[in-house]
Amino acid sequence: MDILVPASKEPMPLIVFVTGGGFIMAPKNNWIQQRMRLAEAGYVVASIEYRYAPLSKFPLPLEDCKSAIRWLRAHADMYNIDVNRVGILGNSAGGYLSAFVGLTNGMKEFDKGDFLDYSSDVLCAADIFGISDLTNIGMDYDEENQKGHASAGATEALWALGTPTFGGKDGGILAHPEEAAYASPITYVEKNAGNLVPMLMMHGTKDVLVSPSQTDLLFQALKAKGATAERYVVNNAAHGGPYWVQEPVMKVMVDFFDKYLKNNSASKTEVYVPEGKTVDPE
């Protein structure tokens, strides 16, 4: 992992950053401008790596995220971390994993490896243009795009099913509904309803890789359970790109973490941000 540690006499809250990579890579050097902005706001920011398809499959990447959180808590004194104030943020596949971490608070089945005496729980999670349901990533797009996602070679299929060469299953994500549900964050809103943490979701109106409706699916499910959530649509933003480093967009993220990691104001009764609220990055 890459760790940014601002100068401070007091222990600081931690934000774990989970990079995207289409389920087939995990370059921890991504999003340096955003990570620097969060560090300047008074957070230790740790950008982590995780295993990915096709040589690994779910739940190993989620286990890696939780393992990283436990490791950081175990080494908190080295990095001036306040172990009681930990949040997580990710984009694309990293947004999917960040949502997954927040949605599985308190569940031990994904805690594997070292430092198991330490918690992998977080106080809040931010999902930036992530996937909520692996079976319909292209739900806003044309039929040809949706057929591509149904292919056995689609990266979500490799992520959830593995590859037959190494003992995985063939046939595509739609042919294996149980595995698809197991590897989809949306499943855990119901499954772990008593432990849901405050969540921020953001999506660009010009995203052509992950359907903007994906974050709305998660938002609506959280809303139905009375959990705390915010969702923003960023005008003209693509799947990554320069709009995501603009101050109006970054301010939404910083304000979210300030609210739940600095002000200790997390609540199950928060009022939802109105649907359709937008951010204009220009």
Coordinates of C-alpha atoms in Angstrom, one line a residue:
M1 CA 0.0 0.0 0.0
D2 CA 0.9 3.7 -0.4
I3 CA 0.3 5.7 2.8
L4 CA 0.0 9.5 3.0
V5 CA 0.6 10.8 6.5
P6 CA 0.0 14.5 7.2
A7 CA 1.9 16.2 10.0
S8 CA -0.1 16.2 13.2
K9 CA 0.5 16.0 16.9
E10 CA -2.8 14.0 17.4
P11 CA -3.8 10.7 15.9
M12 CA -5.8 11.3 12.7
P13 CA -8.7 9.5 11.1
L14 CA -7.9 7.0 8.3
I15 CA -9.4 6.7 4.8
V16 CA -8.5 3.5 3.0
F17 CA -8.5 4.0 -0.7
V18 CA -9.4 1.1 -3.1
T19 CA -8.4 1.6 -6.7
G20 CA -10.5 0.6 -9.7
G21 CA -9.1 -1.6 -12.5
G22 CA -12.0 -3.4 -14.3
F23 CA -11.6 -6.4 -12.0
I24 CA -8.4 -7.3 -13.8
M25 CA -5.8 -5.0 -12.2
A26 CA -5.4 -2.9 -9.0
P27 CA -2.8 -0.1 -9.5
K28 CA -2.5 1.6 -6.1
N29 CA -0.9 4.7 -7.6
N30 CA -4.3 5.8 -9.0
W31 CA -6.2 8.9 -7.9
I32 CA -3.1 10.6 -6.4
Q33 CA -4.8 14.1 -6.7
Q34 CA -7.9 13.0 -4.8
R35 CA -5.8 11.2 -2.2
M36 CA -3.6 14.3 -1.7
R37 CA -6.8 16.4 -1.3
L38 CA -8.0 14.1 1.4
A39 CA -4.6 14.1 3.2
E40 CA -4.6 17.9 3.1
A41 CA -8.0 17.8 4.8
G42 CA -6.4 15.9 7.8
Y43 CA -6.6 12.2 6.9
V44 CA -4.1 9.4 6.8
V45 CA -4.8 8.0 3.3
A46 CA -3.7 4.4 2.5
S47 CA -4.1 3.2 -1.1
I48 CA -4.1 -0.6 -1.2
E49 CA -3.7 -3.4 -3.7
Y50 CA -5.8 -6.5 -3.9
R51 CA -6.0 -9.8 -5.8
Y52 CA -8.0 -9.7 -9.1
A53 CA -9.3 -11.8 -12.0
P54 CA -8.5 -14.1 -13.7
L55 CA -6.1 -15.8 -11.3
S56 CA -8.1 -14.8 -8.3
K57 CA -11.9 -14.5 -7.7
F58 CA -14.3 -13.2 -5.2
P59 CA -14.2 -13.2 -2.2
L60 CA -10.4 -13.0 -2.2
P61 CA -10.3 -9.3 -3.2
L62 CA -12.8 -8.4 -0.4
E63 CA -10.7 -10.4 2.1
D64 CA -7.7 -8.4 1.0
C65 CA -9.5 -5.1 1.7
K66 CA -10.4 -6.2 5.2
S67 CA -7.0 -7.6 5.8
A68 CA -5.5 -4.2 4.9
I69 CA -7.8 -2.4 7.4
R70 CA -6.7 -4.8 10.1
W71 CA -3.1 -4.4 9.3
L72 CA -3.4 -0.6 9.5
R73 CA -5.1 -0.8 12.8
A74 CA -2.3 -3.1 14.1
H75 CA 0.3 -0.6 12.9
A76 CA -1.6 2.5 13.9
D77 CA 1.2 3.9 16.0
M78 CA 3.6 3.9 13.0
Y79 CA 1.3 6.1 11.0
N80 CA -0.4 8.2 13.7
I81 CA -3.8 6.6 13.0
D82 CA -6.9 6.9 15.2
V83 CA -8.1 3.3 15.1
N84 CA -11.6 4.3 16.1
R85 CA -12.1 6.6 13.1
V86 CA -11.7 4.6 9.9
G87 CA -13.5 5.0 6.6
I88 CA -13.1 3.6 3.1
L89 CA -13.3 5.1 -0.4
G90 CA -13.0 3.6 -3.9
N91 CA -13.8 4.2 -7.6
S92 CA -15.2 1.7 -10.1
A93 CA -14.2 -1.8 -9.0
G94 CA -12.8 -0.1 -5.9
G95 CA -16.1 1.6 -5.3
Y96 CA -17.7 -1.8 -5.5
L97 CA -15.2 -3.1 -2.9
S98 CA -15.6 -0.1 -0.7
A99 CA -19.4 -0.6 -0.7
F100 CA -18.8 -4.2 0.1
V101 CA -16.7 -3.4 3.1
G102 CA -19.3 -1.0 4.4
L103 CA -22.1 -3.5 3.8
T104 CA -20.4 -6.4 5.6
N105 CA -19.5 -4.6 8.8
G106 CA -19.6 -7.1 11.6
M107 CA -19.6 -10.1 9.4
K108 CA -16.6 -12.4 10.1
E109 CA -16.8 -14.7 7.0
F110 CA -14.6 -12.3 5.0
D111 CA -12.0 -11.8 7.7
K112 CA -9.2 -14.1 6.7
G113 CA -5.4 -14.0 7.2
D114 CA -3.4 -12.1 9.8
F115 CA -4.2 -9.7 12.6
L116 CA -7.6 -11.2 13.2
D117 CA -7.6 -9.7 16.7
Y118 CA -8.2 -6.4 15.0
S119 CA -11.5 -5.2 13.5
S120 CA -12.0 -4.6 9.8
D121 CA -15.1 -2.5 10.4
V122 CA -15.4 1.0 9.1
L123 CA -17.6 4.0 10.2
C124 CA -18.5 5.0 6.6
A125 CA -18.0 4.1 3.0
A126 CA -17.8 6.0 -0.3
D127 CA -18.6 4.3 -3.6
I128 CA -17.6 6.3 -6.6
F129 CA -19.2 5.0 -9.8
G130 CA -19.0 1.4 -8.5
I131 CA -21.0 -1.7 -9.4
S132 CA -23.9 -2.9 -7.2
D133 CA -25.2 -5.9 -9.1
L134 CA -22.9 -8.0 -11.3
T135 CA -25.8 -9.2 -13.5
N136 CA -26.6 -5.9 -15.1
I137 CA -23.6 -3.6 -15.2
G138 CA -24.7 -2.4 -18.6
M139 CA -28.3 -1.9 -17.7
D140 CA -28.5 1.7 -19.1
Y141 CA -26.8 0.8 -22.4
D142 CA -27.8 -0.9 -25.7
E143 CA -28.4 -4.6 -26.3
E144 CA -25.0 -5.2 -27.8
N145 CA -23.3 -3.8 -24.6
Q146 CA -25.5 -6.0 -22.4
K147 CA -24.7 -9.1 -24.5
G148 CA -21.0 -8.4 -23.9
H149 CA -21.5 -8.3 -20.2
A150 CA -23.3 -11.7 -20.4
S151 CA -20.3 -13.3 -22.1
A152 CA -18.3 -15.9 -20.3
G153 CA -15.3 -13.7 -21.0
A154 CA -16.7 -10.6 -19.3
T155 CA -14.5 -9.5 -16.4
E156 CA -17.4 -9.7 -13.9
A157 CA -17.8 -13.4 -14.9
L158 CA -14.1 -14.1 -14.3
W159 CA -14.3 -12.1 -11.0
A160 CA -17.2 -14.0 -9.6
L161 CA -16.7 -17.5 -11.2
G162 CA -13.0 -17.7 -11.9
T163 CA -11.7 -19.3 -15.0
P164 CA -12.3 -23.0 -16.0
T165 CA -8.6 -23.4 -16.5
F166 CA -8.1 -23.0 -12.8
G167 CA -11.2 -24.7 -11.5
G168 CA -13.7 -22.0 -12.1
K169 CA -17.1 -22.1 -13.8
D170 CA -17.9 -21.3 -17.4
G171 CA -21.1 -19.9 -19.0
G172 CA -21.1 -16.2 -18.0
I173 CA -22.5 -14.3 -15.0
L174 CA -26.2 -14.9 -15.8
A175 CA -25.7 -18.7 -15.9
H176 CA -24.8 -18.7 -12.2
P177 CA -27.3 -16.6 -10.2
E178 CA -26.1 -17.9 -6.8
E179 CA -22.5 -16.9 -7.4
A180 CA -23.6 -13.6 -8.9
A181 CA -25.6 -12.7 -5.9
Y182 CA -22.9 -13.8 -3.5
A183 CA -20.4 -11.4 -5.3
S184 CA -22.9 -8.5 -5.6
P185 CA -22.9 -5.8 -2.9
I186 CA -26.7 -5.3 -3.3
T187 CA -27.3 -8.7 -1.7
Y188 CA -25.8 -7.6 1.6
V189 CA -28.2 -4.7 2.2
E190 CA -30.8 -7.3 3.2
K191 CA -28.4 -9.9 4.5
N192 CA -26.6 -7.5 6.9
A193 CA -29.3 -4.9 7.4
G194 CA -28.6 -4.4 11.1
N195 CA -25.0 -3.2 10.6
L196 CA -25.2 -0.8 7.6
V197 CA -22.9 2.2 7.8
P198 CA -23.4 5.6 6.3
M199 CA -22.6 5.5 2.6
L200 CA -21.9 8.1 -0.1
M201 CA -22.4 7.2 -3.8
M202 CA -21.4 9.4 -6.8
H203 CA -21.8 8.7 -10.5
G204 CA -21.2 10.7 -13.7
T205 CA -23.9 11.4 -16.3
K206 CA -21.5 10.5 -19.1
D207 CA -20.3 7.2 -17.7
V208 CA -20.2 4.6 -20.6
L209 CA -18.5 1.7 -18.7
V210 CA -20.7 1.3 -15.5
S211 CA -24.3 2.2 -15.8
P212 CA -25.2 5.2 -13.6
S213 CA -28.2 3.2 -12.4
Q214 CA -25.8 0.9 -10.6
T215 CA -25.2 3.3 -7.7
D216 CA -28.9 4.2 -7.8
L217 CA -29.8 0.5 -7.2
L218 CA -27.7 0.5 -4.0
F219 CA -29.1 3.9 -2.9
Q220 CA -32.7 2.8 -3.3
A221 CA -32.0 -0.5 -1.4
L222 CA -30.4 1.4 1.4
K223 CA -33.2 3.9 1.5
A224 CA -35.8 1.1 1.7
K225 CA -33.9 -0.2 4.8
G226 CA -33.8 3.2 6.5
A227 CA -30.0 3.2 6.4
T228 CA -28.0 6.4 6.0
A229 CA -27.0 7.2 2.4
E230 CA -26.3 10.1 0.0
R231 CA -26.1 9.9 -3.8
Y232 CA -24.9 12.6 -6.2
V233 CA -24.9 12.8 -10.0
V234 CA -21.9 14.6 -11.4
N235 CA -22.9 16.5 -14.6
N236 CA -20.9 15.5 -17.7
A237 CA -18.5 13.3 -15.8
A238 CA -17.2 10.1 -17.4
H239 CA -15.9 6.9 -15.8
G240 CA -12.9 8.7 -14.3
G241 CA -11.3 11.8 -15.9
P242 CA -10.7 15.4 -14.9
Y243 CA -14.1 16.2 -13.5
W244 CA -13.4 13.9 -10.6
V245 CA -10.6 16.1 -9.3
Q246 CA -12.5 19.4 -9.4
E247 CA -13.1 21.1 -6.0
P248 CA -16.9 21.0 -6.0
V249 CA -16.7 17.2 -6.5
M250 CA -13.9 16.7 -4.0
K251 CA -15.7 18.8 -1.4
V252 CA -18.7 16.4 -1.4
M253 CA -16.3 13.6 -0.5
V254 CA -14.4 15.6 2.1
D255 CA -17.6 16.8 3.7
F256 CA -18.9 13.3 3.9
F257 CA -15.8 12.0 5.7
D258 CA -15.6 15.0 7.9
K259 CA -19.2 14.4 9.0
Y260 CA -18.7 10.7 9.9
L261 CA -15.0 10.5 10.9
K262 CA -14.4 13.9 12.5
N263 CA -17.8 14.9 13.9
N264 CA -18.8 11.5 15.2
S265 CA -22.4 12.2 13.9
A266 CA -23.2 8.9 12.2
S267 CA -26.8 8.1 12.6
K268 CA -29.3 5.6 11.4
T269 CA -32.0 8.3 11.1
E270 CA -30.2 10.7 8.7
V271 CA -32.4 12.5 6.1
Y272 CA -31.6 11.3 2.6
V273 CA -30.1 13.6 0.0
P274 CA -32.9 14.1 -2.5
E275 CA -32.8 11.9 -5.5
G276 CA -31.4 13.5 -8.6
K277 CA -29.2 16.0 -6.7
T278 CA -26.3 17.0 -8.9
V279 CA -22.9 18.4 -8.7
D280 CA -21.6 20.8 -11.4
P281 CA -17.8 20.4 -11.4
E282 CA -17.3 23.5 -13.5

